[in-house]
mmCIF file of C-alpha atoms in Angstrom:
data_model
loop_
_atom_site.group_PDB
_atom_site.id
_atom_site.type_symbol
_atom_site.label_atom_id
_atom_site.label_comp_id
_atom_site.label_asym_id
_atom_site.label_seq_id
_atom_site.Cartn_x
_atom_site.Cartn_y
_atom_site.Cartn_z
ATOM 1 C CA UNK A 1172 202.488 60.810 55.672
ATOM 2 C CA UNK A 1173 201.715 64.465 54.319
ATOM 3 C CA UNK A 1174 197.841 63.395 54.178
ATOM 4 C CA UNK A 1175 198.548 62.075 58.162
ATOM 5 C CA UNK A 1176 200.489 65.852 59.196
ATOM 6 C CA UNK A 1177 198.035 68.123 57.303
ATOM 7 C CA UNK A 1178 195.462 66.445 59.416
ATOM 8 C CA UNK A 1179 197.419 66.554 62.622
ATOM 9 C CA UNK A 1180 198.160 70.333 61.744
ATOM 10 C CA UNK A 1181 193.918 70.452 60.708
ATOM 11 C CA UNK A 1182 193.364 69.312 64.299
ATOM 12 C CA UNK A 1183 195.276 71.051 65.903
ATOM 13 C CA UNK A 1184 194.782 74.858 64.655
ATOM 14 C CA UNK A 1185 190.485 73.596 65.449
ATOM 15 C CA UNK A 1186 191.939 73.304 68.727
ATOM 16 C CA UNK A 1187 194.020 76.617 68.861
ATOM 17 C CA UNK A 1188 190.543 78.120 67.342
ATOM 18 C CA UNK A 1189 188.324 76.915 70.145
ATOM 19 C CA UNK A 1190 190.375 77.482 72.919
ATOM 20 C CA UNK A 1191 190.393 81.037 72.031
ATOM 21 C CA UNK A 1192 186.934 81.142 71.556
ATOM 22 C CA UNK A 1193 186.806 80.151 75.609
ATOM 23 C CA UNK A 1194 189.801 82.497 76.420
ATOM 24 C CA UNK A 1195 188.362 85.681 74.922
ATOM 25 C CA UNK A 1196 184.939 84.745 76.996
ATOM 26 C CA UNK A 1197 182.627 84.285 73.335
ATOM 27 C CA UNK A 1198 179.375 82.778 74.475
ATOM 28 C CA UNK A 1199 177.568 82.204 71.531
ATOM 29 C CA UNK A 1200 173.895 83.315 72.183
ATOM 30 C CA UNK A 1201 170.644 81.992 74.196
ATOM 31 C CA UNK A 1202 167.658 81.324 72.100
ATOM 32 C CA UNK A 1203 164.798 81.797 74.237
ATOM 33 C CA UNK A 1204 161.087 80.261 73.067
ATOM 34 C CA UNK A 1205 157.920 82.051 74.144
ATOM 35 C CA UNK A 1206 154.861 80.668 73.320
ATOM 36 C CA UNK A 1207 151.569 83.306 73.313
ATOM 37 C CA UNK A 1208 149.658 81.683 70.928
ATOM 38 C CA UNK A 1209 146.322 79.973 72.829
ATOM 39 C CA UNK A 1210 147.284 76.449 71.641
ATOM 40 C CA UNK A 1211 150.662 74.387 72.048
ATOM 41 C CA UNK A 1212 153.014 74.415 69.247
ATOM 42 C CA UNK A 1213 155.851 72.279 68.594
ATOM 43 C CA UNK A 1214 159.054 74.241 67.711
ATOM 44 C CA UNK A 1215 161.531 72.320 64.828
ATOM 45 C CA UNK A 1216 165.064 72.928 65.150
ATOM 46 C CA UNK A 1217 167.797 72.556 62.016
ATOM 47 C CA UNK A 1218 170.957 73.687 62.457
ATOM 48 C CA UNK A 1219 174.453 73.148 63.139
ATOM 49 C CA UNK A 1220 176.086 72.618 65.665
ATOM 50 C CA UNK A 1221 173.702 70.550 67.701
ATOM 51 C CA UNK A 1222 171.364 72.866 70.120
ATOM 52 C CA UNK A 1223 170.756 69.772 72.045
ATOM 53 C CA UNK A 1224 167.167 69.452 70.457
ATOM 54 C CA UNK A 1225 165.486 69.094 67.012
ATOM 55 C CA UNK A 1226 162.242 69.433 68.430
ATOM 56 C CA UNK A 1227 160.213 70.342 71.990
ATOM 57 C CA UNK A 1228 156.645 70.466 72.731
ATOM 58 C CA UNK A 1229 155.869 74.118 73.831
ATOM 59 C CA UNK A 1230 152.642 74.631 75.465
ATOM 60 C CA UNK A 1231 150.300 77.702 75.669
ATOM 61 C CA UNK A 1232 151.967 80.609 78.116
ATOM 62 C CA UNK A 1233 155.212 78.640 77.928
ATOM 63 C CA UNK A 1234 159.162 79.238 77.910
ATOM 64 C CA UNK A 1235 162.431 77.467 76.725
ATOM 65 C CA UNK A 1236 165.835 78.307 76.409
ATOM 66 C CA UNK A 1237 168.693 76.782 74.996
ATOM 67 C CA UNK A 1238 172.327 77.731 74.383
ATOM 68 C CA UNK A 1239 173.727 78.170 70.871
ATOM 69 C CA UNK A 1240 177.590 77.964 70.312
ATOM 70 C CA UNK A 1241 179.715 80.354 68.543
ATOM 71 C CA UNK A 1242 179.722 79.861 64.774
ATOM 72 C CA UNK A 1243 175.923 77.851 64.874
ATOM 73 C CA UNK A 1244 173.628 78.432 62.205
ATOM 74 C CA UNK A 1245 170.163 77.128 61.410
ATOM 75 C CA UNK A 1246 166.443 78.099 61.393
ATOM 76 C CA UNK A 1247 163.060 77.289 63.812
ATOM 77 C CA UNK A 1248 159.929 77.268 63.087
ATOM 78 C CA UNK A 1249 156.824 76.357 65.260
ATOM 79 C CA UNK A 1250 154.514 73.278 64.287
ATOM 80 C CA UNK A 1251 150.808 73.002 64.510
ATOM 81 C CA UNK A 1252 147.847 71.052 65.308
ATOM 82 C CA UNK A 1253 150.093 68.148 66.568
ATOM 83 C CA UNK A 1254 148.992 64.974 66.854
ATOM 84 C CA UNK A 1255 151.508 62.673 69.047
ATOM 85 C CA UNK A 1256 150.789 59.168 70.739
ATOM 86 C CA UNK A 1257 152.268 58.392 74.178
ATOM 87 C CA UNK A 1258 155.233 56.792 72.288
ATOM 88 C CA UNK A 1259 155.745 60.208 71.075
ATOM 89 C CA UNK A 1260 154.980 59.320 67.066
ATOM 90 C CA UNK A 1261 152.717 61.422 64.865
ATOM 91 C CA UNK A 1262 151.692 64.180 62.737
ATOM 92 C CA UNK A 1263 151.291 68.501 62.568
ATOM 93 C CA UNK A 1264 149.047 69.954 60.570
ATOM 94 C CA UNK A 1265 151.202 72.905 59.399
ATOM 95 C CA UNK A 1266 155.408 72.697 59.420
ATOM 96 C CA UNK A 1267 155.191 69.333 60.054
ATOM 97 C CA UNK A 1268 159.490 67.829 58.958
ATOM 98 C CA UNK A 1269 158.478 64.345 58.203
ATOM 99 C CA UNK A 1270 160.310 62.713 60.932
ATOM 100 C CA UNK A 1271 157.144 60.877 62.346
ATOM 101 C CA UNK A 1272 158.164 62.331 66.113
ATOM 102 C CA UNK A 1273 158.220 65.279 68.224
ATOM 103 C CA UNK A 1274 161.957 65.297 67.688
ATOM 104 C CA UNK A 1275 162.407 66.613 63.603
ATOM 105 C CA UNK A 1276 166.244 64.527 63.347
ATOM 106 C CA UNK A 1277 167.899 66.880 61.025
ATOM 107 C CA UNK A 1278 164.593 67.292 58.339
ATOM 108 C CA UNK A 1279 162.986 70.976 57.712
ATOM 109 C CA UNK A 1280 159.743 72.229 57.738
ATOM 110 C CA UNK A 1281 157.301 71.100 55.092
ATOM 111 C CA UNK A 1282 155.792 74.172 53.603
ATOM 112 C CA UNK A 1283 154.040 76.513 54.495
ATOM 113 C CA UNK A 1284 155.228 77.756 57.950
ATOM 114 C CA UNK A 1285 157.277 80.625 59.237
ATOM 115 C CA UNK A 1286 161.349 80.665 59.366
ATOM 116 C CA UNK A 1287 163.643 82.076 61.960
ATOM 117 C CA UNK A 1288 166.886 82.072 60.296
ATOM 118 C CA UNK A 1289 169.908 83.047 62.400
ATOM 119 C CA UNK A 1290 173.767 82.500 61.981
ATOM 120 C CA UNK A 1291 175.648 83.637 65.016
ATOM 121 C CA UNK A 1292 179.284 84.720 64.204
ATOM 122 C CA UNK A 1293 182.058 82.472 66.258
ATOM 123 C CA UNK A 1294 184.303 85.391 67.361
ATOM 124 C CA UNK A 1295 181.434 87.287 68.917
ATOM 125 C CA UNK A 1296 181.237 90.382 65.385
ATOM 126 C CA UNK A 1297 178.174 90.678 63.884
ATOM 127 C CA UNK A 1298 174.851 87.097 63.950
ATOM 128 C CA UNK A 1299 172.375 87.715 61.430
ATOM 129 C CA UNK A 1300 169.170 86.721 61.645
ATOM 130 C CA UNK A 1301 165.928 87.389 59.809
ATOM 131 C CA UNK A 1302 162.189 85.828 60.254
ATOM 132 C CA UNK A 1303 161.335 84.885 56.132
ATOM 133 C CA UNK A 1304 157.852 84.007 54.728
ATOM 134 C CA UNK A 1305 159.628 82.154 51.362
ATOM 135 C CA UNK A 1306 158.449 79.057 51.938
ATOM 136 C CA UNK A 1307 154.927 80.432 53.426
ATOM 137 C CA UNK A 1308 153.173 81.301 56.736
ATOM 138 C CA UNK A 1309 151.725 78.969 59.336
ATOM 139 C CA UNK A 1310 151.710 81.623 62.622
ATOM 140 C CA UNK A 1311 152.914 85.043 63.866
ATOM 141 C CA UNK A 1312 156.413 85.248 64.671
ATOM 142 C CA UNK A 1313 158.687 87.725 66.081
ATOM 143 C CA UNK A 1314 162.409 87.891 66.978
ATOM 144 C CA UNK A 1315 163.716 89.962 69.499
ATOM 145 C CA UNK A 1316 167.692 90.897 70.322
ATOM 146 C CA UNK A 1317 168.275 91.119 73.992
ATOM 147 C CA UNK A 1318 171.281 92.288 75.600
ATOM 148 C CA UNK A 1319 173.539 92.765 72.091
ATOM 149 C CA UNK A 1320 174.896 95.968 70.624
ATOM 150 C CA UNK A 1321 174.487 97.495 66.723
ATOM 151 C CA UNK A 1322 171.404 97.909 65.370
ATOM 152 C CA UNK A 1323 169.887 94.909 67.286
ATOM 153 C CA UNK A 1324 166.075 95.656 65.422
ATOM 154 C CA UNK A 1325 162.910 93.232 66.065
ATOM 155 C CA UNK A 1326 161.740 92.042 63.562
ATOM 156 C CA UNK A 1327 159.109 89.252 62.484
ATOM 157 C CA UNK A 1328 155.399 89.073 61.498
ATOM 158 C CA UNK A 1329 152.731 89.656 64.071
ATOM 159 C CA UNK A 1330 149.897 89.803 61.679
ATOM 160 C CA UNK A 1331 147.218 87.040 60.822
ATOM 161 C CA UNK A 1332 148.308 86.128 57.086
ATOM 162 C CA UNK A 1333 145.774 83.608 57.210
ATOM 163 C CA UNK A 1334 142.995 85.838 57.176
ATOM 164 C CA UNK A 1335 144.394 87.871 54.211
ATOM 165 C CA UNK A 1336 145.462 85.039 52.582
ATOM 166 C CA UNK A 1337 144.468 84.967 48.644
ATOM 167 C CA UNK A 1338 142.565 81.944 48.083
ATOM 168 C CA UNK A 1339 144.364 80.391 45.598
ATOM 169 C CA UNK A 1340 147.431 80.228 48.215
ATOM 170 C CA UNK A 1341 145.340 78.821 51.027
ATOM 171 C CA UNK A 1342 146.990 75.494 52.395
ATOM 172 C CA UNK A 1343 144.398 72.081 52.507
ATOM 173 C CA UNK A 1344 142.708 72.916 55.721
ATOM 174 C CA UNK A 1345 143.019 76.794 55.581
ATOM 175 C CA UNK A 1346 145.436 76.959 58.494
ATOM 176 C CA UNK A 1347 148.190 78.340 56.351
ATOM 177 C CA UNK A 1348 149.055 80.264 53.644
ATOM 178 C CA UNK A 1349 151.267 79.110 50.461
ATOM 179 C CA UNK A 1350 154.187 80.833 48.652
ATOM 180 C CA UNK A 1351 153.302 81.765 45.112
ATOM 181 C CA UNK A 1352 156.119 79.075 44.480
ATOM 182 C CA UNK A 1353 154.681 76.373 46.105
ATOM 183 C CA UNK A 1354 151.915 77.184 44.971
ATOM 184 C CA UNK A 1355 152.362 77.535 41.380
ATOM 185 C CA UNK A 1356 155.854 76.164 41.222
ATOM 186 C CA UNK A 1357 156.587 78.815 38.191
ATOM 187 C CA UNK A 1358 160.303 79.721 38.173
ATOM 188 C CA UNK A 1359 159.440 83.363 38.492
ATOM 189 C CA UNK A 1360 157.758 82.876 41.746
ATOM 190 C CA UNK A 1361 160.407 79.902 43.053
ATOM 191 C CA UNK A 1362 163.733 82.285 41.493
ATOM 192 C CA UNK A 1363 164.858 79.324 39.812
ATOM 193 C CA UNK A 1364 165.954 79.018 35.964
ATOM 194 C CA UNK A 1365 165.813 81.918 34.076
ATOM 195 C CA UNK A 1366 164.810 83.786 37.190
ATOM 196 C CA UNK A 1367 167.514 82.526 39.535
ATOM 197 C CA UNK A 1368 169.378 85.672 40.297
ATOM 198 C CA UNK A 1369 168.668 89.181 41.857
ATOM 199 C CA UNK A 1370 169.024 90.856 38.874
ATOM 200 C CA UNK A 1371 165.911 88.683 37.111
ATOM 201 C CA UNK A 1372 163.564 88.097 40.031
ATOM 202 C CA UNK A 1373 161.807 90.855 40.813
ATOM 203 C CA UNK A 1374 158.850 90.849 43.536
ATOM 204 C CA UNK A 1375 156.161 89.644 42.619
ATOM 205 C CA UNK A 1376 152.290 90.289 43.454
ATOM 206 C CA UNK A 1377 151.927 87.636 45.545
ATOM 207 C CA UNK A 1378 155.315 88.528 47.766
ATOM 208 C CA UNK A 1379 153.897 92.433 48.037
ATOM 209 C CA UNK A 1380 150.939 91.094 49.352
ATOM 210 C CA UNK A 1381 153.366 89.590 52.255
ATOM 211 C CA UNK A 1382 155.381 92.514 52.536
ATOM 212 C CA UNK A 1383 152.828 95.012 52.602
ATOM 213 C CA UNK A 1384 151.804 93.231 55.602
ATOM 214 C CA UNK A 1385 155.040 92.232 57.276
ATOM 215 C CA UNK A 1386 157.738 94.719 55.984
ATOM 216 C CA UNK A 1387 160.288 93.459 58.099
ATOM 217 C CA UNK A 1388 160.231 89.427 56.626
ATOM 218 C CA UNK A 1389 161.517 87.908 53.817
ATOM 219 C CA UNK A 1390 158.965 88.019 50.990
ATOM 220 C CA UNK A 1391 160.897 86.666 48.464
ATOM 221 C CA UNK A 1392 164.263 84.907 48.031
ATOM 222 C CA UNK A 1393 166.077 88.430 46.906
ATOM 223 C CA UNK A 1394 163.876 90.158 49.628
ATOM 224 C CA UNK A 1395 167.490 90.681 51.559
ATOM 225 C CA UNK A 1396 167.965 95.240 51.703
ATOM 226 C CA UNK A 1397 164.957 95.324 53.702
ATOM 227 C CA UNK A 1398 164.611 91.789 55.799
ATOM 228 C CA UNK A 1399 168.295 90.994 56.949
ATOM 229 C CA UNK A 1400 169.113 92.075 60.656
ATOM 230 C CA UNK A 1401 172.734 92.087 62.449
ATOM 231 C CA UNK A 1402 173.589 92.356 66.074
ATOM 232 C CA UNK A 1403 176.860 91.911 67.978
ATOM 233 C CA UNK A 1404 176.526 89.569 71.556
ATOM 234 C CA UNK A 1405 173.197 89.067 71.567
ATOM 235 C CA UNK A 1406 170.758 86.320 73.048
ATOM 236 C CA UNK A 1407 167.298 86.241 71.237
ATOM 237 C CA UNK A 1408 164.011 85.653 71.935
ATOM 238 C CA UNK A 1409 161.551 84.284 69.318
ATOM 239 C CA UNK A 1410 158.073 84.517 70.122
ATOM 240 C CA UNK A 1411 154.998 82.757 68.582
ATOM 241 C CA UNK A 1412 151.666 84.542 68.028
ATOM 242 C CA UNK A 1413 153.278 87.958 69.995
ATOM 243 C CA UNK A 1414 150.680 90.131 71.514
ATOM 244 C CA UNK A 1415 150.338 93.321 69.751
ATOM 245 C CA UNK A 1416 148.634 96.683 70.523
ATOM 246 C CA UNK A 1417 146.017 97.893 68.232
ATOM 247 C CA UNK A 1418 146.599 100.556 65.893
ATOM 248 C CA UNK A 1419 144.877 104.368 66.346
ATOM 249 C CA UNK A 1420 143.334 103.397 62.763
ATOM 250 C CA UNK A 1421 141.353 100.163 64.059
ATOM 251 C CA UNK A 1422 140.966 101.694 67.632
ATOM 252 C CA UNK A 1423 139.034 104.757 65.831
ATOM 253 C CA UNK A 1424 137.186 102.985 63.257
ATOM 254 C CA UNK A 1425 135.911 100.440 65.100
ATOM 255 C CA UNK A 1426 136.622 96.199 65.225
ATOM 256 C CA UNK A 1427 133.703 95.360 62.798
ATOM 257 C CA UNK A 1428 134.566 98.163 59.982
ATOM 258 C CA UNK A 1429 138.042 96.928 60.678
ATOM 259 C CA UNK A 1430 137.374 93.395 59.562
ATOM 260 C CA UNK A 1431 135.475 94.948 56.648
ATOM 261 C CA UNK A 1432 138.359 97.004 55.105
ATOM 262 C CA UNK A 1433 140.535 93.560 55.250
ATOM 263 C CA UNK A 1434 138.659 91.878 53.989
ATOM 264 C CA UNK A 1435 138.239 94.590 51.068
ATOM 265 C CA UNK A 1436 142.258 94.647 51.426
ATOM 266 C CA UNK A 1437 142.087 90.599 50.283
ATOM 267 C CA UNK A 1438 139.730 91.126 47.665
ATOM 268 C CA UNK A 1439 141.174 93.817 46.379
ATOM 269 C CA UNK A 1440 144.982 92.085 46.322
ATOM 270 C CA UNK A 1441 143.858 88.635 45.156
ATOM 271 C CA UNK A 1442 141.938 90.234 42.119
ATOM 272 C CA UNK A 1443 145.047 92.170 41.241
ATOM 273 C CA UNK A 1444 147.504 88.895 42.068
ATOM 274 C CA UNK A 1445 144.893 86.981 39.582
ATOM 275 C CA UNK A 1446 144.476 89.529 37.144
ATOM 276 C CA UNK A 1447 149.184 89.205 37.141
ATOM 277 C CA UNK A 1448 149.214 85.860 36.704
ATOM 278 C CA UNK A 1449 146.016 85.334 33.955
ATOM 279 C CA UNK A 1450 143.765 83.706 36.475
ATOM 280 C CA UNK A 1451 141.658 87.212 36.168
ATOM 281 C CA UNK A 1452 137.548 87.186 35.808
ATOM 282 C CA UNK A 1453 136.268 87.146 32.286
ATOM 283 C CA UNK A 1454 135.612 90.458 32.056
ATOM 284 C CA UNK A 1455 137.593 93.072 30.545
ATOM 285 C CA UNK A 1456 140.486 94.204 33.323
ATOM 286 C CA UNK A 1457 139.228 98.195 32.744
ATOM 287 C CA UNK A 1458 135.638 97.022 33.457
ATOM 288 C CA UNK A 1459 136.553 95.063 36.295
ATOM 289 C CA UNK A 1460 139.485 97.882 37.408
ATOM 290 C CA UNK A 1461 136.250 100.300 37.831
ATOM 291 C CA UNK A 1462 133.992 97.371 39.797
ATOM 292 C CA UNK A 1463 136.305 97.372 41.961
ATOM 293 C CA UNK A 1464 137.480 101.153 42.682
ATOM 294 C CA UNK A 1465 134.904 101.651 45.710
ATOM 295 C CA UNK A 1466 136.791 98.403 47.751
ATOM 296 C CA UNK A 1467 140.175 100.392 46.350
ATOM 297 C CA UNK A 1468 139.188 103.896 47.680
ATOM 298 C CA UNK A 1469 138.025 102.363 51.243
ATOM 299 C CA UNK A 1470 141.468 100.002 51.664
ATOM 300 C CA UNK A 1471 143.617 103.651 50.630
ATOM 301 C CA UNK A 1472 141.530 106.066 52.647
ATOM 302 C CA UNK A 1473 140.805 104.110 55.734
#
């Protein structure tokens, strides 16, 4: 009988909860989908409670919105190079969850792809929400606050981490880029074991390549001080491959000389990622250092 009235009493204060939640006119917030990339992606959807879909074809130029609940929390990602018969079974190339369908049934993104993480509060205070590149990069993402009050800040990655991608982190295919974790699967890189708290895993080369690039995202599980975002009655609007003006630097320089200084920039970084974890050339790393400074100098002066 005292199992039977704590549950009444259980049910009953859920009830008291919600209908408050209604009374004092909390909304939850609006997750709006754009799509800008020039192909159609699939968005995944895990979270709790249900949004009403774990999965949507979104095609090029493309919007969708769908209303969250107070209290939900969960994470999208966008899925590529689908491949879906009219019965609606199939594969994606990159952040494909395993379900076998459009719709991902409460599974998560294989890795590598992008993350929107969000948890919006259920009495209206503070969601927080990042965009994380732990478990890898499959597309530009950004998410936007609309509408919300605090500091409310965009945040994302619009830049092509595919191109600057170190090869040893290139997915099968070359249409993502790996985490050093899943890559290498070494506790230091997946903050596991020894490594499994703030205090022991630091950055590592890999992840500064990521930030360095995309200072807003996650780069690494700890990555929280500088990747975390709150805002207060929000909706939000996530945006694959966002348009983005080009800098003075590339504008003045030119597109081709550009190109030239990334790719310097990835040579450059995935020598120095290879020379941190032993995967270095043969020759000595002071011989090698000076080899190299003319690709350093042009990355830090152009």
């Amino acid at each position: 009988m005292a199992l039977l009235s704590d549950h009444q009493h259980s049910s009953e204060m859920a009830f008291v909860f919600v209908l408050l939640l209604v009374l004092e006119g909390v909304s939850g917030a609006t997750f709006t989908f754009v799509n800008k990339c020039d192909y159609t992606v699939w968005p995944g959807v895990l979270g709790k409670p249900d949004l009403g879909t774990t999965g949507f074809e979104l095609s090029k130029g493309s919007s969708r919105s769908f209303q969250a609940p107070p209290g939900w929390s969960g994470r999208f990602w966008a899925r590529t190079n689908c491949k879906f018969d009219d019965s609606g079974h199939g594969t994606c190339a990159t952040g494909d969850c395993g379900s076998g369908g459009v719709a991902c049934n409460g599974a998560s993104a294989s890795p590598p792809a992008t993350l929107a993480e969000f948890t919006i509060d259920p009495a209206g205070s503070k969601d927080f929400y990042d965009v994380s590149l732990v478990d890898g990069y499959n597309l530009p993402m950004m998410v936007e606050a609309n509408g919300g009050s605090g500091s409310c800040a965009t945040t994302g990655c619009a830049a092509d981490l595919i191109r600057r991608c170190p090869s040893e982190l290139k997915a099968d295919g070359g249409d993502a880029c790996k985490s050093a974790c899943d890559a290498f699967g070494k506790p230091e890189y997946c903050c596991n074991g020894d490594f499994g708290s703030p205090s022991t895993c630091r950055p590592s080369m890999y992840s500064e390549i990521f930030k360095s690039v995309c200072p807003k995202a996650y780069s690494y599980a700890y990555d929280d001080k500088t990747s975390t975002f709150t805002c207060a009655g929000a909706d939000y609007t996530i945006t694959f491959c966002p348009s983005s003006s080009p800098s003075l630097k590339s504008a003045s320089i030119g597109v081709d000389a550009q190109q030239s200084v990334e790719q310097a920039a990835v040579a450059t970084s995935s020598w120095i990622a290879n020379l941190a974890t032993s995967h270095s050339t043969s020759l000595h790393p002071s011989i090698s250092l000076l080899l190299l400074l003319p690709l350093i100098l042009i990355v830090s002066f152009s």
